[in-house]
mmCIF file of N, CA and C in Angstrom:
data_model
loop_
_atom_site.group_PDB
_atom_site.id
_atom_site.type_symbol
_atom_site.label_atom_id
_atom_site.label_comp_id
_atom_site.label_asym_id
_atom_site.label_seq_id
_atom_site.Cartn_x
_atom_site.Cartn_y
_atom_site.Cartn_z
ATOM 1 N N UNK I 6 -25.593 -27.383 31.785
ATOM 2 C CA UNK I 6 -24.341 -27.748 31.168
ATOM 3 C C UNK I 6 -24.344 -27.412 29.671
ATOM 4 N N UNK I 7 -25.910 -27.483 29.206
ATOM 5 C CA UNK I 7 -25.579 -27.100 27.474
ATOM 6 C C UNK I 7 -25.493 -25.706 27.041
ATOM 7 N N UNK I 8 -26.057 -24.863 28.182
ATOM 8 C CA UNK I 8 -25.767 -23.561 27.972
ATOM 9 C C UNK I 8 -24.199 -23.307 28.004
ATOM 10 N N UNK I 9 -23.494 -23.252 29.167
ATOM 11 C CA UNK I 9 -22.322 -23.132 29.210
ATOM 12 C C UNK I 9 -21.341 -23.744 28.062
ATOM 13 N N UNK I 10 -21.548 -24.699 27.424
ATOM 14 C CA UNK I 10 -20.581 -24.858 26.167
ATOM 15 C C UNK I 10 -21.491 -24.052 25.081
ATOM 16 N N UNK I 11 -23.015 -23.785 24.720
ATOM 17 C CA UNK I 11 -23.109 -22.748 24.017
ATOM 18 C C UNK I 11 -22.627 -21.308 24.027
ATOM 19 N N UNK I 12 -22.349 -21.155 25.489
ATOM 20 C CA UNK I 12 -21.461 -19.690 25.665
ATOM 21 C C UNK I 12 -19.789 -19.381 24.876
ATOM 22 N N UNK I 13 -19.694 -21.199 25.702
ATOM 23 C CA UNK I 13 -18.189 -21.181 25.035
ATOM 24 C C UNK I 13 -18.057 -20.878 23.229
ATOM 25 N N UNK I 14 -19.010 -21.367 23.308
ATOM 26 C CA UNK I 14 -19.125 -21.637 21.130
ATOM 27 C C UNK I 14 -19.421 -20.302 20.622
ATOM 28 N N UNK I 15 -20.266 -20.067 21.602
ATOM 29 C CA UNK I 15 -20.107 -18.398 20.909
ATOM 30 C C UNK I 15 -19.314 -17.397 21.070
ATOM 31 N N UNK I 16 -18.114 -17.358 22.249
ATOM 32 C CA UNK I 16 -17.389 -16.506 23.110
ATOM 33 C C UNK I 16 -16.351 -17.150 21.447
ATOM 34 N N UNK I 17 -15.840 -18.474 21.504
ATOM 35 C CA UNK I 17 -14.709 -18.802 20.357
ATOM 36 C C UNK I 17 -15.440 -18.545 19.011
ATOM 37 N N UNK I 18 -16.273 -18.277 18.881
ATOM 38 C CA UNK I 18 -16.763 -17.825 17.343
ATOM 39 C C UNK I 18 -16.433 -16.453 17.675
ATOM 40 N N UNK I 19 -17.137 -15.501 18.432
ATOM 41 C CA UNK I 19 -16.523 -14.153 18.169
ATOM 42 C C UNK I 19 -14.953 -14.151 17.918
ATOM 43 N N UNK I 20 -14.388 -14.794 18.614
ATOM 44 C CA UNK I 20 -12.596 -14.363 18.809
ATOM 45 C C UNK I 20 -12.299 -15.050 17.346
ATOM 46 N N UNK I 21 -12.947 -16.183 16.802
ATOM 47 C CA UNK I 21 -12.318 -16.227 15.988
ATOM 48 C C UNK I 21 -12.716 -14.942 14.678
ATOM 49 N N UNK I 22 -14.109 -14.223 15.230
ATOM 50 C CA UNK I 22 -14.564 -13.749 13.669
ATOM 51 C C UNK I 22 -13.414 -12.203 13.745
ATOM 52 N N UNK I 23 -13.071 -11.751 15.585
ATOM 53 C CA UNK I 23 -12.481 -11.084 15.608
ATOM 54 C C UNK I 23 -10.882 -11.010 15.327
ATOM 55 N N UNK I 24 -10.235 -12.199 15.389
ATOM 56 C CA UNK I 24 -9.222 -12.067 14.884
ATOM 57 C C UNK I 24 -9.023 -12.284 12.780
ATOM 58 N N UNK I 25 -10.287 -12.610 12.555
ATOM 59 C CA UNK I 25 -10.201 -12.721 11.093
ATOM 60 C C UNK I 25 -9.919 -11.235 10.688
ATOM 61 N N UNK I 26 -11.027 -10.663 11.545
ATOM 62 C CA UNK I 26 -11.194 -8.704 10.735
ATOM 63 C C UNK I 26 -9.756 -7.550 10.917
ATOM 64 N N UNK I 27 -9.295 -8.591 12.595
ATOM 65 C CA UNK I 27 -7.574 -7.936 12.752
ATOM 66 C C UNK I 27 -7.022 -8.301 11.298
ATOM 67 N N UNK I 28 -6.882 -9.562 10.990
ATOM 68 C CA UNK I 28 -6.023 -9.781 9.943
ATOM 69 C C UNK I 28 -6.601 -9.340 8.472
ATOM 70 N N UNK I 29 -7.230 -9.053 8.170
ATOM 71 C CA UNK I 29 -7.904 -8.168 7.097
ATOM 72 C C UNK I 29 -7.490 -6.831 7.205
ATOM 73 N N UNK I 30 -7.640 -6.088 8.522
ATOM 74 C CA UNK I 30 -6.849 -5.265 8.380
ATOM 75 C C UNK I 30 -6.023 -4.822 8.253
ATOM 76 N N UNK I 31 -4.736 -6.031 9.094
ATOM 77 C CA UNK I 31 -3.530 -5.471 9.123
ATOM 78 C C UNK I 31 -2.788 -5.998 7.661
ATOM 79 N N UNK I 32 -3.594 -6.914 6.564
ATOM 80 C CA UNK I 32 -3.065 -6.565 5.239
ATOM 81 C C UNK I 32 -3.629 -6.086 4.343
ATOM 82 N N UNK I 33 -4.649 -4.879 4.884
ATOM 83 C CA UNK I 33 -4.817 -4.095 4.165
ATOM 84 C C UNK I 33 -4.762 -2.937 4.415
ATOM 85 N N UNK I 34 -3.521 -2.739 5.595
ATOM 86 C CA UNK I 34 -2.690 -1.311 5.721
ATOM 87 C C UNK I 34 -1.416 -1.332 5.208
ATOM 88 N N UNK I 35 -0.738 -3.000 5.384
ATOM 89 C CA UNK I 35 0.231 -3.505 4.535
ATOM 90 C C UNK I 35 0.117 -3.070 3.019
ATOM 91 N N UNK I 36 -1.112 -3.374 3.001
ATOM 92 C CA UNK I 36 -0.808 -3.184 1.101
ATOM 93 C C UNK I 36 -1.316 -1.602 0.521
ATOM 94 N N UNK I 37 -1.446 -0.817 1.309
ATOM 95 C CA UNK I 37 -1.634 0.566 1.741
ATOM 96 C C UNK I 37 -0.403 1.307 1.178
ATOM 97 N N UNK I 38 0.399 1.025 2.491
ATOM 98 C CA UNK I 38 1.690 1.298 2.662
ATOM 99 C C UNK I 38 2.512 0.772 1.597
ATOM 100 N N UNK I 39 2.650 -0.172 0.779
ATOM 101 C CA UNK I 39 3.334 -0.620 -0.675
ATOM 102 C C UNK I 39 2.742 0.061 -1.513
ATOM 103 N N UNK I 40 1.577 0.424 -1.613
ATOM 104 C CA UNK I 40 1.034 1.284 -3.151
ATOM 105 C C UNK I 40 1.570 2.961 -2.643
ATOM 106 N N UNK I 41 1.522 3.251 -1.255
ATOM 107 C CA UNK I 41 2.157 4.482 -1.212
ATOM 108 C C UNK I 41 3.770 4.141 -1.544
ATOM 109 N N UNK I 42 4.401 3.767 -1.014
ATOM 110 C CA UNK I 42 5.636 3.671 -1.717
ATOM 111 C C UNK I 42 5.936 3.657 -2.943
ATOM 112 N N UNK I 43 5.315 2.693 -3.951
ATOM 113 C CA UNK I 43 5.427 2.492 -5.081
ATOM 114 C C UNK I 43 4.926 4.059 -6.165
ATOM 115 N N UNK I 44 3.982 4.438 -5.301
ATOM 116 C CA UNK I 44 3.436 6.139 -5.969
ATOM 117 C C UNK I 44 4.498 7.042 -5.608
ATOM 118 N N UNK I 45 5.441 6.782 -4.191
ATOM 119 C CA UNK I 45 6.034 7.998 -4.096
ATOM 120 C C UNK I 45 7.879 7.728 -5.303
ATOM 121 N N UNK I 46 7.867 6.412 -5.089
ATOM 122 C CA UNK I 46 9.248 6.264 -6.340
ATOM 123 C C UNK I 46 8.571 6.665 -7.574
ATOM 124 N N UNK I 47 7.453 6.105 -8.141
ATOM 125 C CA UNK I 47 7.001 6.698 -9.712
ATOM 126 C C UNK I 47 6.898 7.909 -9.461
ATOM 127 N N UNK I 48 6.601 8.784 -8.925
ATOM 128 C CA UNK I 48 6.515 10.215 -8.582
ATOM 129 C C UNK I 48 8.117 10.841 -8.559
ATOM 130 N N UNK I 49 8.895 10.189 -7.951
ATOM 131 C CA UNK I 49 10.672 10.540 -8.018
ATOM 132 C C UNK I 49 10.654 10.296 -9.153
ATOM 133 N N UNK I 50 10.254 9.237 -9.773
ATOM 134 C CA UNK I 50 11.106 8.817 -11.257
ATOM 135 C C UNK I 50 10.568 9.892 -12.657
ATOM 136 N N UNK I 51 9.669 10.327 -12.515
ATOM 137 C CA UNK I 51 8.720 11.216 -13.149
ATOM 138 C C UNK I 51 9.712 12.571 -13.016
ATOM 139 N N UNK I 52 9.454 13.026 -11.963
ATOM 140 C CA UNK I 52 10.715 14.140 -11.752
ATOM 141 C C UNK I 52 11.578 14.199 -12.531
ATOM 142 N N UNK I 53 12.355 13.138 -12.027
ATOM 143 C CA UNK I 53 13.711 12.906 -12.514
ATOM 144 C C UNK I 53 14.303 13.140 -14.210
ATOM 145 N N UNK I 54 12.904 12.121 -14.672
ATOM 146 C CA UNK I 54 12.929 12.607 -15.897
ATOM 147 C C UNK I 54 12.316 13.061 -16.748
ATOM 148 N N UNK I 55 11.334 14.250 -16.288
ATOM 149 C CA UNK I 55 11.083 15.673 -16.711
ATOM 150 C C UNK I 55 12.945 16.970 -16.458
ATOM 151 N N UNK I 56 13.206 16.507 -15.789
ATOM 152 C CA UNK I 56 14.543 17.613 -15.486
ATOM 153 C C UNK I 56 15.425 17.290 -16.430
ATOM 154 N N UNK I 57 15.970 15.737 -16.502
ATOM 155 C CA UNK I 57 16.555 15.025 -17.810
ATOM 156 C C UNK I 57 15.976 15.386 -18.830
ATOM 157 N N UNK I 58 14.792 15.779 -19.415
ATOM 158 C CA UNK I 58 14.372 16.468 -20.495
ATOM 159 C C UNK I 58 14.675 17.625 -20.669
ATOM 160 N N UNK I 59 14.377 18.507 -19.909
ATOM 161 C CA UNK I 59 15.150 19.719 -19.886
ATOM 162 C C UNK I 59 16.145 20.241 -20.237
ATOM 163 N N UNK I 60 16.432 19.033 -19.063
ATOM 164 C CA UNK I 60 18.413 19.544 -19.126
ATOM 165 C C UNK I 60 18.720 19.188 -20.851
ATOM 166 N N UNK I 61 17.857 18.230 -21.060
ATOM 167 C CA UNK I 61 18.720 17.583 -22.886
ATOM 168 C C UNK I 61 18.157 18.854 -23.855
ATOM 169 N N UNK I 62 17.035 19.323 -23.448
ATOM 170 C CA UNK I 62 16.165 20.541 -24.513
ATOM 171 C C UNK I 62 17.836 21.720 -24.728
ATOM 172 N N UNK I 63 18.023 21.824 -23.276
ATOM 173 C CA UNK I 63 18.516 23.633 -23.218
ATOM 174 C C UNK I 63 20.059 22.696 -23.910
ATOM 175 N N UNK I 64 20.235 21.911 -23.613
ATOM 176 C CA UNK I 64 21.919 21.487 -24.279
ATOM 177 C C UNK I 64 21.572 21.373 -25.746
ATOM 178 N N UNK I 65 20.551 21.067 -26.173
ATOM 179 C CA UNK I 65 20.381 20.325 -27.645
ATOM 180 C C UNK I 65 19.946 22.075 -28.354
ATOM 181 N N UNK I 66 19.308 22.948 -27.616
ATOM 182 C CA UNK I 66 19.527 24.173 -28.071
ATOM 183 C C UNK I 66 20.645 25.200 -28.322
ATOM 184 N N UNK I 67 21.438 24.820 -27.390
ATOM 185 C CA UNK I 67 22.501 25.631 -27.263
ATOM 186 C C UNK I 67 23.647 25.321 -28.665
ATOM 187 N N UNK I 68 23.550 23.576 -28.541
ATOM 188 C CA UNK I 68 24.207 23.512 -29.496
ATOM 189 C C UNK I 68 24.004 23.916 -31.349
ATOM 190 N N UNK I 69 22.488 24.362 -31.305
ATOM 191 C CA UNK I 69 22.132 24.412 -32.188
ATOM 192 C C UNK I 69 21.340 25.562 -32.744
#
C-alpha cells in the first residue's frame, strides 16, 4: 500500500513539474511574439522617418 501512494506522489510531482515547464513556455513564446512586434513597428517607424527626412532635405533644397 506504501508503494502505490509513492507512485501516486511521484506520477503528481511529474505532472505537476510538467505542467510548470508548459507554462514557462507558453510565456515565453508570448513574450517572443510582443518583442517581435514591438521590433517590427520601431522598424516601420524608423522608415517612416528616414523618408520624412528626405522628403524635408529635397523640399528645403529646392526652396533654397
Amino acid at each position: 500500500m506504501n508503494n502505490r501512494k509513492l507512485v501516486y506522489a511521484l506520477i503528481a510531482a511529474a505532472l505537476v513539474i510538467a505542467l510548470i515547464v508548459l507554462l514557462i513556455r507558453v510565456v515565453s513564446g508570448a513574450v517572443s511574439v510582443v518583442n517581435s512586434g514591438f521590433n517590427a513597428v520601431l522598424g516601420v517607424v524608423v522608415v517612416l522617418a528616414l523618408v520624412i527626412i528626405v522628403i524635408w532635405m529635397f523640399a528645403y533644397a529646392k526652396r533654397h
